PDB file of N, CA and C in Angstrom:
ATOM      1  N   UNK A   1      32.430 -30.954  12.556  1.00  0.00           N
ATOM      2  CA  UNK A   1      32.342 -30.298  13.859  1.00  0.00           C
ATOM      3  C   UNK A   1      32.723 -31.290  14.952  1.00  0.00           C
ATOM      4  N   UNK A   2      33.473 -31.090  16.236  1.00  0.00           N
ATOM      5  CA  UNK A   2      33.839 -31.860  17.500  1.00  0.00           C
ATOM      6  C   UNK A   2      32.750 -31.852  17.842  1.00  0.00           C
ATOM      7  N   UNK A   3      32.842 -33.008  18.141  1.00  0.00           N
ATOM      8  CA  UNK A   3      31.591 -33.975  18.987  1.00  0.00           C
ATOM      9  C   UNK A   3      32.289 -33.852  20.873  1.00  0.00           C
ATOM     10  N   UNK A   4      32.913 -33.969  21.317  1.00  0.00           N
ATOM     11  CA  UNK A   4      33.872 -33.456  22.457  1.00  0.00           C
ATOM     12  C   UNK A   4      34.293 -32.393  22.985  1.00  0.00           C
ATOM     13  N   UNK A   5      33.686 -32.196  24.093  1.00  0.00           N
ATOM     14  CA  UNK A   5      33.971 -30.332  24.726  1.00  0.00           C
ATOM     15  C   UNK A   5      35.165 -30.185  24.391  1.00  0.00           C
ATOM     16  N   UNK A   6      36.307 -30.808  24.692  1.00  0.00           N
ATOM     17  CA  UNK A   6      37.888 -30.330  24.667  1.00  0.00           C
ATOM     18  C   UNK A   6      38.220 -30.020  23.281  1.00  0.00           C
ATOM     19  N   UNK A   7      37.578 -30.759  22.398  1.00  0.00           N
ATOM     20  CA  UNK A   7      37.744 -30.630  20.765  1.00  0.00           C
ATOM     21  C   UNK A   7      37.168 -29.267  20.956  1.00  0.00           C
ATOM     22  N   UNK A   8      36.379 -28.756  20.858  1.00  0.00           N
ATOM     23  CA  UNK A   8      35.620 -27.728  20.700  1.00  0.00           C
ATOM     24  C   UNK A   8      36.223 -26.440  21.295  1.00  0.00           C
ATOM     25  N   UNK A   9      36.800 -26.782  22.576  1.00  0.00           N
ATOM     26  CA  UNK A   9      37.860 -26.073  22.810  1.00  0.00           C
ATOM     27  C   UNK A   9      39.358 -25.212  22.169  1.00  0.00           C
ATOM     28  N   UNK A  10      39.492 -26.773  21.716  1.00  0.00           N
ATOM     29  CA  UNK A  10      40.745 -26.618  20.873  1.00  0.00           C
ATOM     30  C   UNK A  10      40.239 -25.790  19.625  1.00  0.00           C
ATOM     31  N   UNK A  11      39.195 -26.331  19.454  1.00  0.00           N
ATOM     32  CA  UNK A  11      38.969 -25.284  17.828  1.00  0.00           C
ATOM     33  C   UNK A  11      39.169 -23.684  18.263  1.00  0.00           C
ATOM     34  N   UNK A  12      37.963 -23.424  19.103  1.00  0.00           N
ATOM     35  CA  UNK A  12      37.950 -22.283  19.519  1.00  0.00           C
ATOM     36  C   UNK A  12      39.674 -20.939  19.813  1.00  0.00           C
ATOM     37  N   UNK A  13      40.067 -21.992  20.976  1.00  0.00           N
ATOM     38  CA  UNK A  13      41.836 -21.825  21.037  1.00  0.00           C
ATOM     39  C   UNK A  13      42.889 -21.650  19.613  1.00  0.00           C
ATOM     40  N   UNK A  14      42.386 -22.603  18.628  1.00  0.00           N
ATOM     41  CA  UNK A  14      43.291 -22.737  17.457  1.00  0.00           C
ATOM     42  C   UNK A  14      42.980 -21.628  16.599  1.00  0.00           C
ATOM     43  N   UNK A  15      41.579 -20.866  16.581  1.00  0.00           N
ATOM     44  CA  UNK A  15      41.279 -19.845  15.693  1.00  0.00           C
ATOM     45  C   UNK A  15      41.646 -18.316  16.216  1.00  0.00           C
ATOM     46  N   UNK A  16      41.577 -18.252  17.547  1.00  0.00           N
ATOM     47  CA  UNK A  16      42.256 -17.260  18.251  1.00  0.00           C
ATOM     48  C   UNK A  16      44.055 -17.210  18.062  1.00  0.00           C
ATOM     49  N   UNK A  17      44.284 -17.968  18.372  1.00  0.00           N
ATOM     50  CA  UNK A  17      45.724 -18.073  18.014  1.00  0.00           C
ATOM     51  C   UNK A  17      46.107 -17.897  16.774  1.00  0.00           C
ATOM     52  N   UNK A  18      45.259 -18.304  15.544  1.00  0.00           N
ATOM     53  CA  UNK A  18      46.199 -18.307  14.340  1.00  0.00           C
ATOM     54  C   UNK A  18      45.924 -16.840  13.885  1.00  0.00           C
ATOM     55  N   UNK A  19      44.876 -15.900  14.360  1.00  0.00           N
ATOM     56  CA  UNK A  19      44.467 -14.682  14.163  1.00  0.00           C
ATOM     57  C   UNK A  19      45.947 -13.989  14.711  1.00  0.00           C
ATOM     58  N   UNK A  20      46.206 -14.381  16.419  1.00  0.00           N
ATOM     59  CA  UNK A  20      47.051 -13.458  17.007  1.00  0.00           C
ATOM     60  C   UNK A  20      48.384 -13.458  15.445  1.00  0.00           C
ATOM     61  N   UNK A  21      48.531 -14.732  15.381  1.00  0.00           N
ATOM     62  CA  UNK A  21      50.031 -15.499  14.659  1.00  0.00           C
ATOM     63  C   UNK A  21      49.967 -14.553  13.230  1.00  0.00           C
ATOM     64  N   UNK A  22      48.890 -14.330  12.636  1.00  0.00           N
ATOM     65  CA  UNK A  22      49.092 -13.989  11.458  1.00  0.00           C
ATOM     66  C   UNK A  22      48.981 -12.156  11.464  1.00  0.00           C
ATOM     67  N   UNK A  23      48.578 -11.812  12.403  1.00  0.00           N
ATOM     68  CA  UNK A  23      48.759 -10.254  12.839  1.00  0.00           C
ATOM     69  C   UNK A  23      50.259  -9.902  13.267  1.00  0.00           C
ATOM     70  N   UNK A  24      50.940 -10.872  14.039  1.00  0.00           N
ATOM     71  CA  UNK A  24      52.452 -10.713  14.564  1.00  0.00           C
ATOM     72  C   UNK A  24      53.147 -11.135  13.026  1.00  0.00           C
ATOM     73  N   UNK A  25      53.081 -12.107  12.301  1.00  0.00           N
ATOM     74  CA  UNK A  25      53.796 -12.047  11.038  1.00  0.00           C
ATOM     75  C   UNK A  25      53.745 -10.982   9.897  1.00  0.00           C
ATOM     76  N   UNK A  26      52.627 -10.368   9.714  1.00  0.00           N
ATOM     77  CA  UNK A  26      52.220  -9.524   9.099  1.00  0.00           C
ATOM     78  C   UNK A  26      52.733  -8.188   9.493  1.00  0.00           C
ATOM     79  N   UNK A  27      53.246  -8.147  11.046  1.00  0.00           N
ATOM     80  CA  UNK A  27      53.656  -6.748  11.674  1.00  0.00           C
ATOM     81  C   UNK A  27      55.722  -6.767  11.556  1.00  0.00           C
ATOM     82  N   UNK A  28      55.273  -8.153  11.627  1.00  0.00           N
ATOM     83  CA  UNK A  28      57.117  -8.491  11.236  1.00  0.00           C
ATOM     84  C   UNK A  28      57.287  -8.609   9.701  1.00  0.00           C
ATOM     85  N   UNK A  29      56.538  -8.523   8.583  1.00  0.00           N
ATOM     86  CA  UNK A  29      57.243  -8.637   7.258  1.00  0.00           C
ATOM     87  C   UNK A  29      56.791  -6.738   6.845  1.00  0.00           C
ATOM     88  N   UNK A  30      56.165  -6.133   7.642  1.00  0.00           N
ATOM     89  CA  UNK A  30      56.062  -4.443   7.142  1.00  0.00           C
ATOM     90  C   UNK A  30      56.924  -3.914   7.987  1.00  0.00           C
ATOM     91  N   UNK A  31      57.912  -4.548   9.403  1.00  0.00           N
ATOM     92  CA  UNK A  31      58.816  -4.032   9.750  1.00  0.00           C
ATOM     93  C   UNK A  31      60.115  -4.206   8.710  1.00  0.00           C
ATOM     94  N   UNK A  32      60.091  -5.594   8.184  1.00  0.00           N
ATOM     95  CA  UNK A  32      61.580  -6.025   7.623  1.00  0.00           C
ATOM     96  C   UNK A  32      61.412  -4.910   6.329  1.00  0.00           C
ATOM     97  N   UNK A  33      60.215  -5.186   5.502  1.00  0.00           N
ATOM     98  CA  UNK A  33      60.156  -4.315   4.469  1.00  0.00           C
ATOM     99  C   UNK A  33      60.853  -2.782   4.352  1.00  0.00           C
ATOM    100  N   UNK A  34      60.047  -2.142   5.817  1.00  0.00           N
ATOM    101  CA  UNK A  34      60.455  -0.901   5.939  1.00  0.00           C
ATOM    102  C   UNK A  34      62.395  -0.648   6.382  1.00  0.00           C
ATOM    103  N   UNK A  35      62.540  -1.376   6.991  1.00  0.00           N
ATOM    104  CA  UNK A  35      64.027  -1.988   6.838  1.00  0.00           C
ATOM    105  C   UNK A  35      64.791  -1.959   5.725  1.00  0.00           C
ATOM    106  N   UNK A  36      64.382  -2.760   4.978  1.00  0.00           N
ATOM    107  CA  UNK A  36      65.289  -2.645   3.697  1.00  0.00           C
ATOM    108  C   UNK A  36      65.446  -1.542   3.073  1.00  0.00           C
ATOM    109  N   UNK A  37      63.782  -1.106   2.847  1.00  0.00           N
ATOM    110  CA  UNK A  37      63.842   0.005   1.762  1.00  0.00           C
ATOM    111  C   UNK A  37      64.916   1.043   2.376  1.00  0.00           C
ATOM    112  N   UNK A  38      64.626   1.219   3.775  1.00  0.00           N
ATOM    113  CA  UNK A  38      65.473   2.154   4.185  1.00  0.00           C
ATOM    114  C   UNK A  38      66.807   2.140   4.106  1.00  0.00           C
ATOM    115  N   UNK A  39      67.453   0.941   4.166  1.00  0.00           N
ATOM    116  CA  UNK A  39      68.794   0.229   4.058  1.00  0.00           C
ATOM    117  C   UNK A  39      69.095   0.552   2.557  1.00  0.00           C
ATOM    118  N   UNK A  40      68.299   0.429   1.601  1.00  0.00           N
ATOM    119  CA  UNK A  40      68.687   0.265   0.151  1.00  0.00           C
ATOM    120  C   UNK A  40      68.760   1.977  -0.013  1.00  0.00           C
ATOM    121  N   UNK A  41      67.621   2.554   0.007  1.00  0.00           N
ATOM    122  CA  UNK A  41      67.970   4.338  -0.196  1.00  0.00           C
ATOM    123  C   UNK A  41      68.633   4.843   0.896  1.00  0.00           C
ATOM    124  N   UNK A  42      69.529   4.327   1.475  1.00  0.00           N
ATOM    125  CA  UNK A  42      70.606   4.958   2.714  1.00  0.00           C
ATOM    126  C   UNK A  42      69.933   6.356   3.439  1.00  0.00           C
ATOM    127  N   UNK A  43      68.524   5.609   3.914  1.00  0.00           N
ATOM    128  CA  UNK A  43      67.659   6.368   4.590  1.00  0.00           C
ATOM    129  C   UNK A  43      68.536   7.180   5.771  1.00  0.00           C
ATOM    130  N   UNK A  44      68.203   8.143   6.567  1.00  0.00           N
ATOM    131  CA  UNK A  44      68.746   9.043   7.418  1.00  0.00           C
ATOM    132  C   UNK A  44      68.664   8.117   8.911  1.00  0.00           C
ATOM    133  N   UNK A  45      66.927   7.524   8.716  1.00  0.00           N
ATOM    134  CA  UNK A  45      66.648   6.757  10.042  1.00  0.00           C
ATOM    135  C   UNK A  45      66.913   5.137   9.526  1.00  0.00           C
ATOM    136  N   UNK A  46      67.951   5.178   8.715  1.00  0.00           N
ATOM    137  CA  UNK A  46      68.179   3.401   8.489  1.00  0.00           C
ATOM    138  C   UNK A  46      68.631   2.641   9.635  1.00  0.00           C
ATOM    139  N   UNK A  47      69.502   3.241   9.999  1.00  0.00           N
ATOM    140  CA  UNK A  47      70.235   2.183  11.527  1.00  0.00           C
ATOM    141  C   UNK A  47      69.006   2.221  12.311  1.00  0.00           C
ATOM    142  N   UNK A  48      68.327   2.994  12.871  1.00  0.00           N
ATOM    143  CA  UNK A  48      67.377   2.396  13.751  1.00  0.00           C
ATOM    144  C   UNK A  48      65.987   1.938  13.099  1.00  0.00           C
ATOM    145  N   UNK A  49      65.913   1.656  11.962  1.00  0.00           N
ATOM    146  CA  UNK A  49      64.644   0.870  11.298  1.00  0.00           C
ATOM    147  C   UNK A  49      65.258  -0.788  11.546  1.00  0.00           C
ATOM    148  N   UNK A  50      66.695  -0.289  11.030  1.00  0.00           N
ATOM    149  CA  UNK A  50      67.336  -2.020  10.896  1.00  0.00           C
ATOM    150  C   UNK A  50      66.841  -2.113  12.324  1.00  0.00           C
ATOM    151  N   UNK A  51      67.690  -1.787  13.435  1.00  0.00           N
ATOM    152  CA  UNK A  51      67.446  -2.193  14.843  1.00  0.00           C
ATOM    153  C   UNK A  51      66.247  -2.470  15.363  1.00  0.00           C
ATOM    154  N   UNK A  52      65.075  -1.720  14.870  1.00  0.00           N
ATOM    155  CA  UNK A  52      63.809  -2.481  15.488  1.00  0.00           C
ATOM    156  C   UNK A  52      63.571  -3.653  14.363  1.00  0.00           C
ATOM    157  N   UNK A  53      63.797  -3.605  13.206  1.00  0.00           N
ATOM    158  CA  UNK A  53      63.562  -5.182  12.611  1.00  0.00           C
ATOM    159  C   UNK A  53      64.130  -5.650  13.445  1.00  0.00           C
ATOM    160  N   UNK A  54      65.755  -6.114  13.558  1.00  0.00           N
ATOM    161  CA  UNK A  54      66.787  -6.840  14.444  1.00  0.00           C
ATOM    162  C   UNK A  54      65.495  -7.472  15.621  1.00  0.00           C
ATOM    163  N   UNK A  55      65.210  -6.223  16.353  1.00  0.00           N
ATOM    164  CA  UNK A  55      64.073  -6.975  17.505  1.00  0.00           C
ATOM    165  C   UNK A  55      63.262  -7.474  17.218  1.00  0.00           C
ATOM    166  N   UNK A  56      62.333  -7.545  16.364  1.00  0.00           N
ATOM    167  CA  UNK A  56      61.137  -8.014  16.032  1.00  0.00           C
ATOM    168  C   UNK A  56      61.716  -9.523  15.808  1.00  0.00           C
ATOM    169  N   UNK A  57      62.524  -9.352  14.904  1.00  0.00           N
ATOM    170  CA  UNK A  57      63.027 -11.139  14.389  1.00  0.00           C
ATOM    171  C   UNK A  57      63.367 -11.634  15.696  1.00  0.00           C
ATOM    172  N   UNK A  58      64.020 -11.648  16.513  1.00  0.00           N
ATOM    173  CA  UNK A  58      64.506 -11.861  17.665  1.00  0.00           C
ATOM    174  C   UNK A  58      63.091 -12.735  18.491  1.00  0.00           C
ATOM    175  N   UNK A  59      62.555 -11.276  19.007  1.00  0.00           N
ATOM    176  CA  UNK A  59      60.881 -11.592  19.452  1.00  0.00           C
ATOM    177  C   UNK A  59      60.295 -12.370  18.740  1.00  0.00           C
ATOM    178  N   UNK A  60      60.331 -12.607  17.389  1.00  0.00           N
ATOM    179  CA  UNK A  60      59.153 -13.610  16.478  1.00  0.00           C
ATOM    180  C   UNK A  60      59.815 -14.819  16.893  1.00  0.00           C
ATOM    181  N   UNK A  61      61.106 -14.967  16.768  1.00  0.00           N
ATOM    182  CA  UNK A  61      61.739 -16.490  16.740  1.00  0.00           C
ATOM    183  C   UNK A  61      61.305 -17.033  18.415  1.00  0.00           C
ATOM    184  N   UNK A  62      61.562 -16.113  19.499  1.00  0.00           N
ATOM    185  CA  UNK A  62      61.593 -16.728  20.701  1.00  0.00           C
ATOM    186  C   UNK A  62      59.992 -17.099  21.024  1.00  0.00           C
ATOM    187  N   UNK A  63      59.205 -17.002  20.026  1.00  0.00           N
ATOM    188  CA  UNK A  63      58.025 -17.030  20.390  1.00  0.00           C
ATOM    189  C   UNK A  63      57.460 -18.089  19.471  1.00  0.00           C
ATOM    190  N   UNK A  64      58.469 -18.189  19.128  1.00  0.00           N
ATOM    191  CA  UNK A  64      58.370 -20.061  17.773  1.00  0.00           C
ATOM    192  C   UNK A  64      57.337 -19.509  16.721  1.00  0.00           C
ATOM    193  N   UNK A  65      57.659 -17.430  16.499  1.00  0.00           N
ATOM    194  CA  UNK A  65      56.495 -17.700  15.149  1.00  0.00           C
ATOM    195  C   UNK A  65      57.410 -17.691  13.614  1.00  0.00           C
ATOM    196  N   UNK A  66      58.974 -17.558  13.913  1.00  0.00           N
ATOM    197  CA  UNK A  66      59.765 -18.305  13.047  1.00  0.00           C
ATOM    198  C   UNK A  66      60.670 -18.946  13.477  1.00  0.00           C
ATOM    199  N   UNK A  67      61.534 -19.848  12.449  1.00  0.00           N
ATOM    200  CA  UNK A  67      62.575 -20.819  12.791  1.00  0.00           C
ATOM    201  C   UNK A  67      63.333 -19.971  13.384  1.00  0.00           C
ATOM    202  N   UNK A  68      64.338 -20.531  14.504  1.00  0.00           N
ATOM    203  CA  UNK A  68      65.498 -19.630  14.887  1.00  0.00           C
ATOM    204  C   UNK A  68      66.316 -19.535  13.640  1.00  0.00           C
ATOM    205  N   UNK A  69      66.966 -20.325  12.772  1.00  0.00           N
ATOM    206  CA  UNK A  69      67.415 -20.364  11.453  1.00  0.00           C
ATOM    207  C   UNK A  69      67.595 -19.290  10.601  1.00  0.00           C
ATOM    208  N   UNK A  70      65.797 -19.087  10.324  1.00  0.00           N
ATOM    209  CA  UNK A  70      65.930 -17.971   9.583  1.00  0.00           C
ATOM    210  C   UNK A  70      65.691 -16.730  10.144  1.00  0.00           C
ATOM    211  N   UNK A  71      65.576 -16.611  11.611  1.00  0.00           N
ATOM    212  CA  UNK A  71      65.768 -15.492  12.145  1.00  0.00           C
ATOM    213  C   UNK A  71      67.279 -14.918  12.204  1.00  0.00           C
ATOM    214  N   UNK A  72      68.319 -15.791  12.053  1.00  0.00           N
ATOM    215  CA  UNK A  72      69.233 -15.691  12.288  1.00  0.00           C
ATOM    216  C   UNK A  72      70.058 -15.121  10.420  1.00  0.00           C
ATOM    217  N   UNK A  73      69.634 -15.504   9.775  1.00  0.00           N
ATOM    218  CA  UNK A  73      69.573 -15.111   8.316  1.00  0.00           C
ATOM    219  C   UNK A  73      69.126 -13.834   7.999  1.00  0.00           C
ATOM    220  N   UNK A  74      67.739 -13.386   8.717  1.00  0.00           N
ATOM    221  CA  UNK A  74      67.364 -12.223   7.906  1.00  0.00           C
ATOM    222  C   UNK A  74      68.190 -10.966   9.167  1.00  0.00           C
ATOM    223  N   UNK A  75      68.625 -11.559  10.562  1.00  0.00           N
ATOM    224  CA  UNK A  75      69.408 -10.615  11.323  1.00  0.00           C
ATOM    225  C   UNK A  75      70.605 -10.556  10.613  1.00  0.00           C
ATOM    226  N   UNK A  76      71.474 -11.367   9.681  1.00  0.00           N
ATOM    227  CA  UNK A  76      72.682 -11.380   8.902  1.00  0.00           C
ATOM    228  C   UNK A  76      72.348 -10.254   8.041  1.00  0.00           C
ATOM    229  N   UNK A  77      71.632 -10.620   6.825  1.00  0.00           N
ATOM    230  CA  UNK A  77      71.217  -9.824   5.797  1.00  0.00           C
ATOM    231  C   UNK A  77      71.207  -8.249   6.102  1.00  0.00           C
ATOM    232  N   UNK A  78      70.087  -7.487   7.552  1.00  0.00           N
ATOM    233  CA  UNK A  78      70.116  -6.630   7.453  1.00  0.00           C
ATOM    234  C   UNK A  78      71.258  -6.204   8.059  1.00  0.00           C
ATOM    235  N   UNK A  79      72.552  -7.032   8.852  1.00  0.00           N
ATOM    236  CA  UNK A  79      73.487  -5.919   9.230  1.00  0.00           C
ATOM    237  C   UNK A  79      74.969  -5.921   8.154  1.00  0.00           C
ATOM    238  N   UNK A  80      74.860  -6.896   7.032  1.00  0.00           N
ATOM    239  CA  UNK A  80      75.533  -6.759   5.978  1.00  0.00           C
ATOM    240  C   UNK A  80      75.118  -5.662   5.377  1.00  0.00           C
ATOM    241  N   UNK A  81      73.620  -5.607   4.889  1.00  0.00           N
ATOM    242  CA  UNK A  81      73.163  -4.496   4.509  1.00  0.00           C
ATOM    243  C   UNK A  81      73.829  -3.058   5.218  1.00  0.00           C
ATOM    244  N   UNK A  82      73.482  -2.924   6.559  1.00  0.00           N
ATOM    245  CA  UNK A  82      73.844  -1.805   7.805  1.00  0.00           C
ATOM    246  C   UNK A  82      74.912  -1.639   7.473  1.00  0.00           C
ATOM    247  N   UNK A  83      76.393  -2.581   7.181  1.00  0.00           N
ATOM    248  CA  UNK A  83      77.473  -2.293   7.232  1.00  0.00           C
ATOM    249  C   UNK A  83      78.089  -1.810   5.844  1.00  0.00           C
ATOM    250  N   UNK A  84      77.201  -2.198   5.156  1.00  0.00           N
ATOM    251  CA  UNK A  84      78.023  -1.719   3.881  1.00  0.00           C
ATOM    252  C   UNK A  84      77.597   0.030   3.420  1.00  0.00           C
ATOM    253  N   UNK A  85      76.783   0.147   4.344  1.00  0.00           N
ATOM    254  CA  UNK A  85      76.279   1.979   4.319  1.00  0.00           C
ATOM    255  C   UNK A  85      77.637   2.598   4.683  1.00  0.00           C
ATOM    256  N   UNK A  86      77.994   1.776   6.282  1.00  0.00           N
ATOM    257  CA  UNK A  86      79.328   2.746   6.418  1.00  0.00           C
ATOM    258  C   UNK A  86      78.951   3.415   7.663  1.00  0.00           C
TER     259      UNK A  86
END
């Protein structure tokens, strides 16, 4: 346990945050999911499932809760995917 108000702080701060962090990742891997599947059975509402993944990755990266890197990878993936529907 911190012996130091600011430590104690920080704990407090660090457990709130990793709650928010793991609710926003968790809301971004059941968007990508729903994405694909839709992409793979050439769902009716596929283009706009891809497009709100597209945002979400976008939003997760600018918010440093992933690498820009692989935000930039899984935005590839789903519009290779998108494009090869046609």
């Amino acid at each position: 346990m911190p012996n130091i108000k600011s430590a104690e702080k920080r704990v407090r701060q660090s457990v709130s945050k990793t709650a928010i962090n793991k609710h926003s990742k968790s809301e971004l891997k059941t968007v990508l999911k729903n994405a694909h599947q839709a992409l793979d059975t050439s769902a009716d509402d596929a283009a706009q499932k891809a497009l709100k993944a597209q945002k979400k990755i976008d939003k997760a990266a600018s918010k440093g809760l992933i690498h820009k890197n692989k935000a930039a990878r899984k935005n590839s993936q789903i519009a290779k995917k998108l494009n090869q529907l046609g």
